């Protein structure tokens, strides 16, 4: 069971914000993704943001904390720290995480987990709603080939997760600790093994998801990879789920890739989320990082409120509403399920009153 709706969306839980949007109000986002740092300690074969070139730049912690306080006040509900680099490489990531939570914003992390050792998880886990560790193999050999790092990182990550779970239990914390595998030709034979390992070390879940080609990525080796022949894994993996551990096989996303069609003509999701890169630039959509058509402003120069209410953002939203062809967008983009939901709200089918 996908209790966290990982393969769907959760916008229906924010009726007030959706209602304001339907009325035409200029709403603030519910969710944001932030890249604290551009550098990364891995060079994964599937990396969608390889074109960003892993720049050695990072957000100014003091400026970011000021903006976090502001964004919490404006109604931002959650932030996922991930992006073009490994978030735990930022020298003040613990302070940033704790300040985010103190600002009334839920915190999520997507990380390769290598640096999530005792000092860090003891300092931050109480502030983290969930952390998802990207671990794309079940053996050191395959792991090192896909993550393009040394094999020793694999047991280190496994131990970090195991110890973080123990710390959470000992301190009665509510943080969810999960793992994620992107299903690739190299690791298909290790999916079940990784699920068993995840269950054994106490992770709450393992997500098995499909690869989606980023529009600008240098990497193209998985662009034509098909998932139809591997749906059988869903039945095998489901057997490992129980009351304490769940495997989320993202069949819905895989099937949408095979269909290759969208159910909406315009992107409507952008008012509900945003993205801040490691240079402080605020983007309307993470699939178009570096594309000036989607650049809203920079938190080093203006407050978030100024950026969100600016004429520049109005121009970007007008372009998206009237000119952007969604057939050219990234397939299975982050907001695909949200867009399907919003499109249906705006374009209801016949007989909707017969509930």
Coordinates of C-alpha atoms in Angstrom, one line a residue:
X1 CA 0.0 0.0 0.0
X2 CA 1.3 3.5 -1.0
X3 CA 0.3 5.2 2.3
X4 CA 2.3 8.3 1.5
X5 CA 0.8 8.6 -2.0
X6 CA 4.2 8.6 -3.5
X7 CA 2.9 7.4 -6.9
X8 CA 0.1 10.0 -6.9
X9 CA -0.4 13.5 -5.3
X10 CA -1.7 15.2 -2.2
X11 CA -3.2 18.4 -3.4
X12 CA -6.7 17.4 -2.4
X13 CA -5.6 17.8 1.2
X14 CA -5.1 21.6 0.6
X15 CA -8.7 22.5 -0.3
X16 CA -8.3 26.1 0.8
X17 CA -5.3 26.9 -1.4
X18 CA -6.8 25.1 -4.4
X19 CA -10.1 27.0 -3.9
X20 CA -8.2 30.3 -3.8
X21 CA -6.4 29.3 -7.0
X22 CA -9.7 28.4 -8.7
X23 CA -11.0 31.9 -7.8
X24 CA -7.9 33.4 -9.5
X25 CA -6.0 34.6 -6.4
X26 CA -2.2 34.9 -6.6
X27 CA -1.5 32.0 -4.1
X28 CA 1.8 31.2 -2.5
X29 CA 3.3 27.8 -3.1
X30 CA 2.6 24.8 -0.8
X31 CA 5.9 23.0 -1.6
X32 CA 9.4 23.9 -2.7
X33 CA 12.5 22.1 -3.7
X34 CA 15.8 23.7 -2.7
X35 CA 19.3 22.8 -3.8
X36 CA 21.6 24.0 -0.9
X37 CA 24.8 23.2 -2.9
X38 CA 25.8 22.4 -6.4
X39 CA 28.6 20.0 -5.6
X40 CA 28.1 16.3 -5.4
X41 CA 30.2 13.4 -4.1
X42 CA 28.7 10.9 -6.7
X43 CA 28.4 11.0 -10.5
X44 CA 25.4 8.7 -11.0
X45 CA 25.0 7.3 -14.5
X46 CA 21.3 8.4 -14.5
X47 CA 21.8 11.9 -13.2
X48 CA 19.3 14.2 -14.8
X49 CA 21.1 17.4 -13.7
X50 CA 24.6 16.5 -15.0
X51 CA 24.3 19.5 -17.3
X52 CA 24.5 21.7 -14.3
X53 CA 28.1 20.5 -14.0
X54 CA 28.2 20.0 -10.2
X55 CA 29.3 23.6 -9.6
X56 CA 31.1 24.4 -6.3
X57 CA 28.5 27.0 -5.3
X58 CA 26.2 27.0 -2.3
X59 CA 23.4 29.0 -0.8
X60 CA 24.3 31.6 1.8
X61 CA 22.9 30.1 5.0
X62 CA 22.1 33.5 6.7
X63 CA 20.2 34.7 3.6
X64 CA 18.4 31.4 3.2
X65 CA 17.3 31.4 6.9
X66 CA 15.9 34.9 6.5
X67 CA 13.9 33.7 3.5
X68 CA 12.8 30.6 5.2
X69 CA 11.3 32.6 8.1
X70 CA 9.5 34.7 5.5
X71 CA 8.3 31.8 3.4
X72 CA 6.9 30.1 6.5
X73 CA 5.0 33.2 7.3
X74 CA 3.6 33.4 3.7
X75 CA 2.2 29.8 3.9
X76 CA 4.9 27.5 2.5
X77 CA 4.2 24.1 4.0
X78 CA 7.2 22.0 2.9
X79 CA 10.7 21.9 1.4
X80 CA 12.6 19.1 0.0
X81 CA 16.4 19.7 0.1
X82 CA 17.9 17.9 -2.9
X83 CA 18.6 19.4 -6.3
X84 CA 21.8 19.5 -8.4
X85 CA 24.1 18.5 -5.6
X86 CA 24.3 16.4 -2.5
X87 CA 22.5 18.5 0.2
X88 CA 24.6 17.1 3.1
X89 CA 27.7 18.7 1.6
X90 CA 26.5 22.1 2.6
X91 CA 28.6 23.2 5.6
X92 CA 25.6 24.5 7.5
X93 CA 22.9 22.0 6.4
X94 CA 22.1 21.0 10.0
X95 CA 21.3 24.6 10.9
X96 CA 19.3 25.1 7.7
X97 CA 17.2 22.0 8.4
X98 CA 16.5 23.0 12.0
X99 CA 15.7 26.6 11.0
X100 CA 13.3 25.3 8.3
X101 CA 11.4 23.3 10.9
X102 CA 11.4 26.2 13.3
X103 CA 9.9 28.4 10.6
X104 CA 6.8 26.1 10.5
X105 CA 7.9 24.3 7.3
X106 CA 8.1 20.5 7.0
X107 CA 11.5 19.2 6.0
X108 CA 12.3 16.4 3.5
X109 CA 15.7 15.3 2.2
X110 CA 16.7 13.3 -0.8
X111 CA 20.3 12.2 -0.5
X112 CA 22.8 9.5 -1.4
X113 CA 23.2 9.0 2.4
X114 CA 27.0 8.7 2.5
X115 CA 27.3 11.7 4.8
X116 CA 24.2 11.0 6.9
X117 CA 26.3 9.7 9.8
X118 CA 25.7 9.9 13.5
X119 CA 26.7 13.5 14.1
X120 CA 24.4 14.7 11.4
X121 CA 21.3 12.5 12.1
X122 CA 21.6 13.2 15.8
X123 CA 21.6 16.9 15.0
X124 CA 18.7 16.9 12.5
X125 CA 16.4 13.9 12.6
X126 CA 14.0 15.5 15.0
X127 CA 13.4 18.2 12.4
X128 CA 13.1 15.9 9.4
X129 CA 9.6 14.8 8.3
X130 CA 11.1 12.3 5.9
X131 CA 14.4 11.4 4.3
X132 CA 14.7 9.3 1.2
X133 CA 18.1 7.7 0.5
X134 CA 18.9 7.1 -3.2
X135 CA 20.6 3.7 -3.3
X136 CA 20.4 2.1 -6.7
X137 CA 21.8 -1.4 -6.1
X138 CA 22.0 -4.1 -3.6
X139 CA 25.7 -5.0 -3.9
X140 CA 28.8 -2.8 -3.6
X141 CA 29.9 -3.7 -7.2
X142 CA 26.7 -2.7 -8.9
X143 CA 26.3 0.3 -6.6
X144 CA 29.8 1.6 -7.4
X145 CA 29.1 1.3 -11.2
X146 CA 25.8 3.1 -11.1
X147 CA 26.7 5.8 -8.5
X148 CA 30.2 6.0 -10.0
X149 CA 31.9 6.0 -6.6
X150 CA 34.0 3.6 -4.6
X151 CA 32.3 0.3 -3.5
X152 CA 33.0 1.2 0.2
X153 CA 30.2 3.8 0.0
X154 CA 27.6 1.1 -0.2
X155 CA 28.1 -0.6 3.3
X156 CA 28.6 2.9 4.7
X157 CA 25.1 4.0 3.5
X158 CA 23.5 0.8 4.7
X159 CA 25.0 1.3 8.2
X160 CA 24.0 5.0 8.3
X161 CA 20.4 4.0 7.6
X162 CA 20.5 1.3 10.2
X163 CA 21.9 3.5 12.9
X164 CA 19.5 6.4 12.0
X165 CA 16.6 4.0 12.5
X166 CA 17.9 2.9 15.9
X167 CA 18.4 6.6 16.9
X168 CA 14.9 7.4 15.8
X169 CA 13.4 4.5 17.8
X170 CA 15.4 5.2 20.9
X171 CA 14.3 8.8 20.9
X172 CA 10.7 8.2 19.8
X173 CA 11.0 10.5 16.8
X174 CA 8.3 10.5 14.0
X175 CA 10.7 10.9 11.1
X176 CA 10.1 8.5 8.1
X177 CA 13.3 6.9 6.8
X178 CA 13.0 5.5 3.3
X179 CA 15.1 4.3 0.4
X180 CA 14.7 4.7 -3.4
X181 CA 15.9 2.7 -6.4
X182 CA 15.6 3.9 -10.0
X183 CA 15.1 0.7 -11.9
X184 CA 17.8 0.4 -14.6
X185 CA 19.1 -2.4 -16.8
X186 CA 22.1 -2.8 -14.5
X187 CA 20.1 -3.2 -11.2
X188 CA 16.9 -5.0 -12.2
X189 CA 18.3 -8.3 -10.8
X190 CA 19.0 -6.7 -7.4
X191 CA 15.6 -5.0 -6.8
X192 CA 14.2 -7.8 -4.6
X193 CA 17.6 -8.2 -2.8
X194 CA 17.6 -4.4 -2.0
X195 CA 14.0 -4.6 -0.7
X196 CA 15.0 -7.5 1.7
X197 CA 18.0 -5.5 2.8
X198 CA 15.9 -2.3 3.4
X199 CA 13.5 -4.3 5.5
X200 CA 16.2 -5.9 7.5
X201 CA 17.9 -2.6 8.5
X202 CA 14.5 -1.1 9.5
X203 CA 13.7 1.3 6.7
X204 CA 10.1 2.3 6.5
X205 CA 9.8 1.8 2.7
X206 CA 11.6 1.2 -0.5
X207 CA 10.5 3.1 -3.6
X208 CA 11.1 1.4 -7.0
X209 CA 10.7 4.1 -9.7
X210 CA 11.2 4.5 -13.4
X211 CA 13.9 6.6 -15.1
X212 CA 12.6 9.7 -16.8
X213 CA 14.8 11.5 -19.4
X214 CA 15.5 15.1 -18.3
X215 CA 15.2 17.6 -21.2
X216 CA 18.7 19.0 -20.9
X217 CA 20.6 16.0 -19.4
X218 CA 23.9 15.0 -21.0
X219 CA 23.0 11.4 -20.1
X220 CA 21.0 9.6 -22.7
X221 CA 21.8 5.9 -22.2
X222 CA 18.5 5.1 -20.5
X223 CA 16.2 7.3 -22.8
X224 CA 14.7 4.3 -24.6
X225 CA 14.5 1.9 -21.7
X226 CA 11.1 0.2 -21.4
X227 CA 9.5 -1.1 -18.2
X228 CA 6.7 -3.3 -19.5
X229 CA 8.7 -6.5 -19.2
X230 CA 9.4 -5.8 -15.5
X231 CA 6.0 -5.2 -14.1
X232 CA 6.2 -8.7 -12.6
X233 CA 8.5 -7.3 -10.0
X234 CA 5.5 -5.6 -8.4
X235 CA 4.1 -9.0 -7.3
X236 CA 7.4 -10.3 -6.0
X237 CA 8.2 -7.1 -4.1
X238 CA 4.7 -6.8 -2.6
X239 CA 5.3 -10.1 -0.7
X240 CA 7.9 -8.3 1.4
X241 CA 5.5 -5.6 2.6
X242 CA 4.0 -5.8 6.1
X243 CA 2.8 -3.5 8.8
X244 CA 6.2 -2.0 9.4
X245 CA 7.7 -2.0 5.9
X246 CA 6.4 -1.2 2.5
X247 CA 7.6 -1.5 -1.1
X248 CA 6.2 1.1 -3.4
X249 CA 6.6 -0.1 -7.0
X250 CA 5.6 3.0 -9.0
X251 CA 3.6 1.1 -11.6
X252 CA 1.4 4.1 -12.3
X253 CA 4.4 6.2 -13.4
X254 CA 5.8 3.4 -15.4
X255 CA 2.6 2.9 -17.3
X256 CA 2.3 6.6 -18.0
X257 CA 5.8 6.5 -19.6
X258 CA 4.7 3.7 -21.9
X259 CA 1.5 5.6 -22.8
X260 CA 3.5 8.7 -23.7
X261 CA 0.4 11.0 -23.6
X262 CA -0.6 13.8 -21.3
X263 CA -4.2 14.4 -20.2
X264 CA -3.8 18.2 -20.0
X265 CA -3.0 20.9 -22.6
X266 CA -1.5 23.5 -20.2
X267 CA 0.6 23.3 -17.1
X268 CA -1.4 24.5 -14.1
X269 CA 0.7 23.3 -11.2
X270 CA 3.4 26.1 -11.1
X271 CA 1.5 28.3 -8.6
X272 CA 1.7 25.5 -6.1
X273 CA 5.4 25.0 -6.0
X274 CA 8.8 26.4 -6.9
X275 CA 12.5 25.6 -7.0
X276 CA 15.6 27.4 -5.7
X277 CA 19.0 26.4 -7.1
X278 CA 22.3 26.6 -5.4
X279 CA 22.9 30.1 -6.7
X280 CA 19.8 31.4 -5.2
X281 CA 17.8 31.6 -8.4
X282 CA 14.1 31.0 -8.1
X283 CA 12.6 28.9 -11.0
X284 CA 9.0 28.3 -12.0
X285 CA 9.9 24.7 -13.0
X286 CA 12.8 22.4 -12.2
X287 CA 12.7 20.7 -15.6
X288 CA 13.8 24.0 -17.2
X289 CA 16.7 25.0 -14.9
X290 CA 18.9 27.4 -16.9
X291 CA 16.1 28.4 -19.3
X292 CA 15.6 32.1 -18.8
X293 CA 11.9 31.8 -19.7
X294 CA 11.3 30.2 -16.3
X295 CA 13.6 32.4 -14.1
X296 CA 11.6 34.4 -11.5
X297 CA 14.3 36.1 -9.6
X298 CA 17.0 35.5 -7.0
X299 CA 16.7 35.3 -3.2
X300 CA 20.1 37.0 -2.8
X301 CA 18.6 40.1 -4.3
X302 CA 15.0 40.2 -3.3
X303 CA 12.6 38.8 -0.7
X304 CA 10.5 35.8 -1.8
X305 CA 7.4 37.9 -1.5
X306 CA 8.8 40.5 -3.9
X307 CA 9.8 37.7 -6.3
X308 CA 6.4 36.0 -6.1
X309 CA 4.4 39.2 -6.6
X310 CA 6.8 40.6 -9.3
X311 CA 5.9 41.6 -12.9
X312 CA 8.5 39.1 -14.0
X313 CA 6.6 36.2 -12.4
X314 CA 3.4 37.4 -14.0
X315 CA 5.2 37.3 -17.4
X316 CA 6.4 33.8 -16.8
X317 CA 2.9 32.6 -15.7
X318 CA 1.4 34.2 -18.8
X319 CA 3.9 32.5 -21.0
X320 CA 3.2 29.1 -19.4
X321 CA -0.6 29.6 -19.7
X322 CA -0.7 30.8 -23.3
X323 CA 2.5 29.5 -25.1
X324 CA 4.1 26.6 -23.3
X325 CA 3.5 23.3 -25.2
X326 CA 3.3 20.6 -22.6
X327 CA 4.0 17.9 -25.1
X328 CA 7.6 19.2 -25.1
X329 CA 7.9 19.0 -21.3
X330 CA 9.6 16.3 -19.4
X331 CA 7.6 13.1 -19.4
X332 CA 6.3 12.2 -15.9
X333 CA 7.5 15.5 -14.6
X334 CA 7.3 16.2 -10.8
X335 CA 3.9 17.9 -11.1
X336 CA 2.3 15.5 -13.6
X337 CA -0.3 14.0 -11.2
X338 CA -1.0 17.5 -9.8
X339 CA -1.6 18.8 -13.3
X340 CA -4.0 15.9 -14.1
X341 CA -6.0 16.7 -11.0
X342 CA -6.1 20.5 -11.6
X343 CA -7.0 20.0 -15.3
X344 CA -9.9 17.8 -14.3
X345 CA -11.1 20.4 -11.8
X346 CA -11.1 23.1 -14.6
X347 CA -12.5 20.7 -17.2
X348 CA -14.9 18.4 -15.5
X349 CA -16.4 15.5 -17.4
X350 CA -20.1 15.0 -17.9
X351 CA -22.4 14.0 -15.1
X352 CA -20.2 15.2 -12.2
X353 CA -23.2 15.8 -10.0
X354 CA -23.9 12.1 -9.8
X355 CA -21.4 11.5 -7.1

